[in-house]
Coordinates of N, CA and C in Angstrom, one line a residue:
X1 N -10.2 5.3 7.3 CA -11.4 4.8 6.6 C -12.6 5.0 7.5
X2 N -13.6 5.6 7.2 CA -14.9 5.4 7.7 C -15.2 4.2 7.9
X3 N -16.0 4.0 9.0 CA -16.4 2.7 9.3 C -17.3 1.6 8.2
X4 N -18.6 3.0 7.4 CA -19.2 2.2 6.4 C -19.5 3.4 5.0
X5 N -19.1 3.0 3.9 CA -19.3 3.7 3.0 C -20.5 3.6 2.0
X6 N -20.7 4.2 1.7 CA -22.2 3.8 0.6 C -22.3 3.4 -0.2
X7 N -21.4 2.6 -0.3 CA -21.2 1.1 -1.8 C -21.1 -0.4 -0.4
X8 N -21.5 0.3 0.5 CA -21.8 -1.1 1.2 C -20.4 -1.6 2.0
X9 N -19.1 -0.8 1.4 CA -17.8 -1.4 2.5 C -17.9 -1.3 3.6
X10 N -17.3 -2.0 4.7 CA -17.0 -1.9 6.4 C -15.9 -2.6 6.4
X11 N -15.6 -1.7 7.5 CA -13.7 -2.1 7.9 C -13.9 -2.3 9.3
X12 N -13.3 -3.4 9.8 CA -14.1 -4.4 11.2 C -12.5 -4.1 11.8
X13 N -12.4 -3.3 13.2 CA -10.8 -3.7 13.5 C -11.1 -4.3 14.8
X14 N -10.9 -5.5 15.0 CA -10.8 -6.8 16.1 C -9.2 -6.6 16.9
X15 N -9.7 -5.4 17.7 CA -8.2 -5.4 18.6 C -7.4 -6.7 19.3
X16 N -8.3 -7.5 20.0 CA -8.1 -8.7 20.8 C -7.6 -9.7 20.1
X17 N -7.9 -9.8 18.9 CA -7.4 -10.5 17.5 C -6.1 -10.3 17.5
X18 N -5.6 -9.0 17.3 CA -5.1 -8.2 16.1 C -5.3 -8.3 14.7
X19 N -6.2 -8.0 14.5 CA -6.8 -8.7 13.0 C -7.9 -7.3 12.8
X20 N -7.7 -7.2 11.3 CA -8.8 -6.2 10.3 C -9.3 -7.3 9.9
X21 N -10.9 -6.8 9.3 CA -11.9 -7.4 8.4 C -12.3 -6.5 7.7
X22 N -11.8 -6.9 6.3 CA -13.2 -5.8 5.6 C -14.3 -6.5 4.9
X23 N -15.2 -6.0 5.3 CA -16.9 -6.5 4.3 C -17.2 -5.8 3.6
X24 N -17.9 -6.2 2.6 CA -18.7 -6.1 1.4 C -20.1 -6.3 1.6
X25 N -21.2 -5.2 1.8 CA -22.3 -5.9 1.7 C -23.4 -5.3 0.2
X26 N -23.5 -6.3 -0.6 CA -24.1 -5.9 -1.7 C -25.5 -5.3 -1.7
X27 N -25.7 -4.0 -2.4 CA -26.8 -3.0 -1.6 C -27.5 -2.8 -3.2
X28 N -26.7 -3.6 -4.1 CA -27.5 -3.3 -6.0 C -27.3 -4.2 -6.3
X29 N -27.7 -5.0 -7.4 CA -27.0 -5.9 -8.0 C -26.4 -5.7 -9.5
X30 N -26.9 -4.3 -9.6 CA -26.3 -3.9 -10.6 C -24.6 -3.0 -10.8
X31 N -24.0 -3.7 -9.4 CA -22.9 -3.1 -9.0 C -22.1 -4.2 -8.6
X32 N -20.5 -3.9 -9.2 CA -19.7 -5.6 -8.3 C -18.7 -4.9 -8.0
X33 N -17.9 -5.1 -7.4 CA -15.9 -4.9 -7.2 C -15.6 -6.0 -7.5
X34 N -14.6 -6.1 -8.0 CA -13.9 -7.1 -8.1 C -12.2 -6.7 -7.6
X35 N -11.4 -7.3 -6.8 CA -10.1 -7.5 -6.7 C -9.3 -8.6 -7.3
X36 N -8.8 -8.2 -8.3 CA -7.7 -8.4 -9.2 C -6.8 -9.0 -8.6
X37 N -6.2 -10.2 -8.9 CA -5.0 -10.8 -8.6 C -3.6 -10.0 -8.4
X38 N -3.6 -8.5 -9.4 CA -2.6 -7.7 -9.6 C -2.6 -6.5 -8.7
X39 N -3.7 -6.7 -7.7 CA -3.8 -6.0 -6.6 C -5.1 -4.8 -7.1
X40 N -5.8 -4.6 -8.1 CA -6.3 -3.9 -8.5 C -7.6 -3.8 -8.5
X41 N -8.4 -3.0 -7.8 CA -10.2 -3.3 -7.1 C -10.8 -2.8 -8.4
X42 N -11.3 -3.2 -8.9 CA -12.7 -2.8 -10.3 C -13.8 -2.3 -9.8
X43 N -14.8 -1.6 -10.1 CA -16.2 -1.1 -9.7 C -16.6 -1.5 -11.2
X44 N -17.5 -2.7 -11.3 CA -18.7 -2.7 -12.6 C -19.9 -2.4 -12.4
X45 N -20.2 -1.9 -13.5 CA -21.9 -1.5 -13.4 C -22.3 -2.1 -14.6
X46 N -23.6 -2.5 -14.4 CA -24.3 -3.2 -15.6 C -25.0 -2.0 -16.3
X47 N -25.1 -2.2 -17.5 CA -25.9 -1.0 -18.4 C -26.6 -2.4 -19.1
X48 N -27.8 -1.8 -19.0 CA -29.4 -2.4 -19.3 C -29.2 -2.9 -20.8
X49 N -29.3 -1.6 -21.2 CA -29.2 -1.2 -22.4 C -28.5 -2.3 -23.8
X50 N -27.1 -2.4 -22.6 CA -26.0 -3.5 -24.0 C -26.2 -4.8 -23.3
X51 N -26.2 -4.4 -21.9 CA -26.4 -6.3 -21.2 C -24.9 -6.7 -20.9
X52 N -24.2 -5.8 -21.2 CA -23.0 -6.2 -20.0 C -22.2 -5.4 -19.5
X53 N -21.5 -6.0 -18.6 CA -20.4 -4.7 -17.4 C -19.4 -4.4 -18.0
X54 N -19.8 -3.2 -17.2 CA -18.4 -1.9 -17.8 C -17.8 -1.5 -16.7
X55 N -16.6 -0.9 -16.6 CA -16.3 -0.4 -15.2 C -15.9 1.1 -15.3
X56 N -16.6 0.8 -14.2 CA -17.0 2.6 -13.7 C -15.8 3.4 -12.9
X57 N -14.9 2.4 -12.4 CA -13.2 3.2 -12.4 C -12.7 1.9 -11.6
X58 N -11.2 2.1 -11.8 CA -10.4 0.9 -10.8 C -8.9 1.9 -10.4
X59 N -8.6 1.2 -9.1 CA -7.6 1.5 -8.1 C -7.0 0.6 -7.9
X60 N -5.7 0.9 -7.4 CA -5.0 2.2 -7.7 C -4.7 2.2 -9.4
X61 N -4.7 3.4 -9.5 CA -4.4 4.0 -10.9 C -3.0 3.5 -11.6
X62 N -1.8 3.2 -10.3 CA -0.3 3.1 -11.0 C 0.1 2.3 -10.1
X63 N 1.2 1.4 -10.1 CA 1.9 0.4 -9.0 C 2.2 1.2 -8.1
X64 N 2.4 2.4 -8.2 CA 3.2 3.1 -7.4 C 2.0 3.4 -5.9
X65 N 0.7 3.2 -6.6 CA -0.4 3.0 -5.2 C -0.7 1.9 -4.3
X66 N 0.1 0.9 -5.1 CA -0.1 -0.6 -4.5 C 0.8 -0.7 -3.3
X67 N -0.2 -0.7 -1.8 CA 0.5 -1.0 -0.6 C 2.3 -1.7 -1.1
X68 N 3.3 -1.5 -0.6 CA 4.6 -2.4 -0.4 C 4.8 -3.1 -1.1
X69 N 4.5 -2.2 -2.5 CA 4.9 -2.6 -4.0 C 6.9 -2.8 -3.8
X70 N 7.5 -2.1 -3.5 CA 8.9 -2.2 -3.3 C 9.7 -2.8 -2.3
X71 N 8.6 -3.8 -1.3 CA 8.7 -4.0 0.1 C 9.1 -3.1 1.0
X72 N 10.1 -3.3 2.0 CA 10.4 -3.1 3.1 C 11.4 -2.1 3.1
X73 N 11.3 -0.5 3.5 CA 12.1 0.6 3.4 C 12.9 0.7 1.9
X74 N 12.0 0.8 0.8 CA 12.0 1.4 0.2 C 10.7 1.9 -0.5
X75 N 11.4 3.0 -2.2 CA 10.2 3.4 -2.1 C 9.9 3.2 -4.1
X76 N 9.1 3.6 -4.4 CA 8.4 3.4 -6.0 C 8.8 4.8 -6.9
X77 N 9.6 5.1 -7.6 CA 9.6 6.0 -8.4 C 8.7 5.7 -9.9
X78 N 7.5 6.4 -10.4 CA 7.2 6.5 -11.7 C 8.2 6.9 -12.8
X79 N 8.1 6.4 -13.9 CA 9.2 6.7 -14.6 C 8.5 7.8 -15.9
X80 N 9.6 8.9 -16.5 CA 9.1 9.6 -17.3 C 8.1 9.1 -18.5
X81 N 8.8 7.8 -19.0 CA 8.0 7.0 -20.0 C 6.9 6.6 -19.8
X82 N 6.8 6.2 -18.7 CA 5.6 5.2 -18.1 C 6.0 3.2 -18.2
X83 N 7.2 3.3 -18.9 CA 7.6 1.7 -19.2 C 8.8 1.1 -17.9
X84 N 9.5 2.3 -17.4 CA 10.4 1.6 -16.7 C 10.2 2.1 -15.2
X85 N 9.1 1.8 -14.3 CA 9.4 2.5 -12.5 C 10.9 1.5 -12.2
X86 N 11.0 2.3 -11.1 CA 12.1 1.6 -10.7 C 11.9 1.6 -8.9
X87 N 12.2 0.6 -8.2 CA 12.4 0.6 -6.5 C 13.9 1.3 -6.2
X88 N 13.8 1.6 -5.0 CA 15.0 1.9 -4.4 C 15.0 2.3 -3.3
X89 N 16.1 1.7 -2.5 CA 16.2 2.0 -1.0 C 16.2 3.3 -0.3
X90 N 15.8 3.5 0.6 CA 16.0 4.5 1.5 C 17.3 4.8 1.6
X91 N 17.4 6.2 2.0 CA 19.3 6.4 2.1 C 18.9 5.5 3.8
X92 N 20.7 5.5 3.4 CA 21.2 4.3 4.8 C 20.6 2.9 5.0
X93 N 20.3 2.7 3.4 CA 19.8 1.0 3.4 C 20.0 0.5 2.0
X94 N 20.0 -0.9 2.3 CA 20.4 -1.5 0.8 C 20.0 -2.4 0.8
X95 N 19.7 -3.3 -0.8 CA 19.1 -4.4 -0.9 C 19.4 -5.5 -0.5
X96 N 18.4 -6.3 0.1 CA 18.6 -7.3 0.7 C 19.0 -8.9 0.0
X97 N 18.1 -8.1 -1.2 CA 18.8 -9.5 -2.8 C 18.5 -8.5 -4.0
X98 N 19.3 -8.9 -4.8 CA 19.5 -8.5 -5.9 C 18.4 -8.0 -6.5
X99 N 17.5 -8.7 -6.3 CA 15.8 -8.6 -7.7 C 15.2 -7.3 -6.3
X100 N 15.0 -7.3 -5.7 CA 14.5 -6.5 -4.5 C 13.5 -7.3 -3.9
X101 N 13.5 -8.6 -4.2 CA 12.2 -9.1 -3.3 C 12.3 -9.0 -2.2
X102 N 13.0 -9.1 -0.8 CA 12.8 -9.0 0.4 C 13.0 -7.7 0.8
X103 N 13.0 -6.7 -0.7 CA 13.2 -5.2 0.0 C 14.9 -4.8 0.3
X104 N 14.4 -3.5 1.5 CA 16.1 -3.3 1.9 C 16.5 -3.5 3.1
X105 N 17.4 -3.2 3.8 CA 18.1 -3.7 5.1 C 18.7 -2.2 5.5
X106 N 19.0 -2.1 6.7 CA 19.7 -1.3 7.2 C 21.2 -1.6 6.9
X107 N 22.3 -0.5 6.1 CA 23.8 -1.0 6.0 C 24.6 -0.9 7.3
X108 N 24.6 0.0 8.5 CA 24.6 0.0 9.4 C 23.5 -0.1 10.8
X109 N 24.2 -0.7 11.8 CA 23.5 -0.9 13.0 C 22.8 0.5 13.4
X110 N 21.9 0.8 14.2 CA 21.7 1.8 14.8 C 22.2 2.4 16.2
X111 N 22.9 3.3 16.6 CA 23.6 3.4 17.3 C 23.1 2.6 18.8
X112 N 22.5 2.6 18.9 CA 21.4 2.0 20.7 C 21.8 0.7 20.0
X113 N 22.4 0.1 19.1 CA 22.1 -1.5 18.6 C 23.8 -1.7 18.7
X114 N 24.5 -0.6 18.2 CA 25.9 -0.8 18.5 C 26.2 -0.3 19.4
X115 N 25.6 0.6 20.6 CA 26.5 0.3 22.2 C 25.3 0.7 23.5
X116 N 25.0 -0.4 23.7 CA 24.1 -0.4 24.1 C 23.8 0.3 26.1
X117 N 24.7 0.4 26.5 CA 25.4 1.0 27.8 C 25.8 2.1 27.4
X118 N 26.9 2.2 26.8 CA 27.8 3.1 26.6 C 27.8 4.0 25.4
X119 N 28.1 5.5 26.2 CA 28.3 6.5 25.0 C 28.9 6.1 23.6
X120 N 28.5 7.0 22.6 CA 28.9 6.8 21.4 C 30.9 6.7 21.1
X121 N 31.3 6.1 20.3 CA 32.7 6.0 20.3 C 33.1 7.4 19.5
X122 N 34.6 7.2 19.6 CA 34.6 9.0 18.3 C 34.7 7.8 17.1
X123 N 33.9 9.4 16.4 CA 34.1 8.7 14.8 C 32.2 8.4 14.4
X124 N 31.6 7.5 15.6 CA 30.4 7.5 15.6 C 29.6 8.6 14.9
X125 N 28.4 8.0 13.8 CA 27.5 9.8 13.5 C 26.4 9.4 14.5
X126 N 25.8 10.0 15.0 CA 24.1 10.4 15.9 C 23.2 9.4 14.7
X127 N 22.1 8.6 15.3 CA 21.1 8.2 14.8 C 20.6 9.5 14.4
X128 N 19.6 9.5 13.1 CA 18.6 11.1 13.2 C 17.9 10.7 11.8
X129 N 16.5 11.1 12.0 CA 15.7 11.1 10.8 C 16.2 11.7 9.1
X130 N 15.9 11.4 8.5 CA 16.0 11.9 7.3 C 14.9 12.1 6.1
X131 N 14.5 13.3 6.1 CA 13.8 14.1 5.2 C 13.3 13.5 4.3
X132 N 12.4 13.1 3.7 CA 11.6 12.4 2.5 C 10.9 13.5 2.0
X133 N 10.8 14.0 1.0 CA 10.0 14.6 0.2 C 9.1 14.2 -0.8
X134 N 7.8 14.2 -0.8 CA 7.3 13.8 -2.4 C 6.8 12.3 -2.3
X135 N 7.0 12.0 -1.2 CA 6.2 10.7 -0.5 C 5.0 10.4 -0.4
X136 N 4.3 9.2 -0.3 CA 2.9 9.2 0.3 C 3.1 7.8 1.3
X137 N 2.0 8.1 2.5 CA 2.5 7.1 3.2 C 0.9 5.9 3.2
X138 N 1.0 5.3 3.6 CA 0.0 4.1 3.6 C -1.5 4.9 3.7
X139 N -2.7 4.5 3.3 CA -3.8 5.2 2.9 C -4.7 4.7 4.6
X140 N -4.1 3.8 5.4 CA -4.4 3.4 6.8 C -3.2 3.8 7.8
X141 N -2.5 4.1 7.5 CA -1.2 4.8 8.7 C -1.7 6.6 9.3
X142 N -1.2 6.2 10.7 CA -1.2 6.9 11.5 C 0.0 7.7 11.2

């Protein structure tokens, strides 16, 4: 994110903290955001004309944009309908409760976590990444 955008946002990163700030500094008053309880930012504009606000677009478009909508290692599939997305874990993880609220868990240790001195046992597979396609990662991640 740029530091200041031309609707007035700034994003303050307070290393010493560890703490972000973002500000808002109102530059129209014919202009608002609003953030939605459902996670959802509004941009209104007043039109003179009728005498009340309209909105000029809102983000994100689908749940599937909403930061850690599925929590923790997993991810948001849209559904063909549009009535049913569904969450789901990463391969090599599973839910942590049934509804998915705390997300997923690792089903196995990772090898450095099961032997921590000593070489791998036989039978052991290698830790190693696994391929995601078709992903998006956080709109602030490095």
């Amino acid at each position: 994110m740029v530091p200041t955008y031309i609707y007035g946002f700034k994003l303050n990163n307070f290393e010493q903290e560890k703490k972000m700030y973002f500000y808002y500094s109102q530059f129209n008053s014919s202009h608002h955001y609003v953030l939605m309880s459902n996670s959802i930012e509004r941009h209104l504009v007043w039109a003179n004309d009728t005498e009340k606000w309209y909105q000029f677009w809102a983000q994100p478009i689908t749940q599937c944009e909403i930061y850690n909508w599925c929590r923790n290692n997993a991810t948001y599939t849209n559904s063909v309908d549009g009535k049913s997305p569904t969450c789901s874990c990463f391969k090599g993880f599973e839910r942590e409760s049934e509804n998915l609220s705390g997300g997923c868990v690792r089903r196995t240790p990772l090898q450095c976590e099961r032997n921590s001195n000593s070489s791998a046992t036989v039978g052991d597979q290698p830790d190693e990444f696994y391929l995601m396609q078709g992903v998006k990662l956080p709109d602030l991640s490095y």
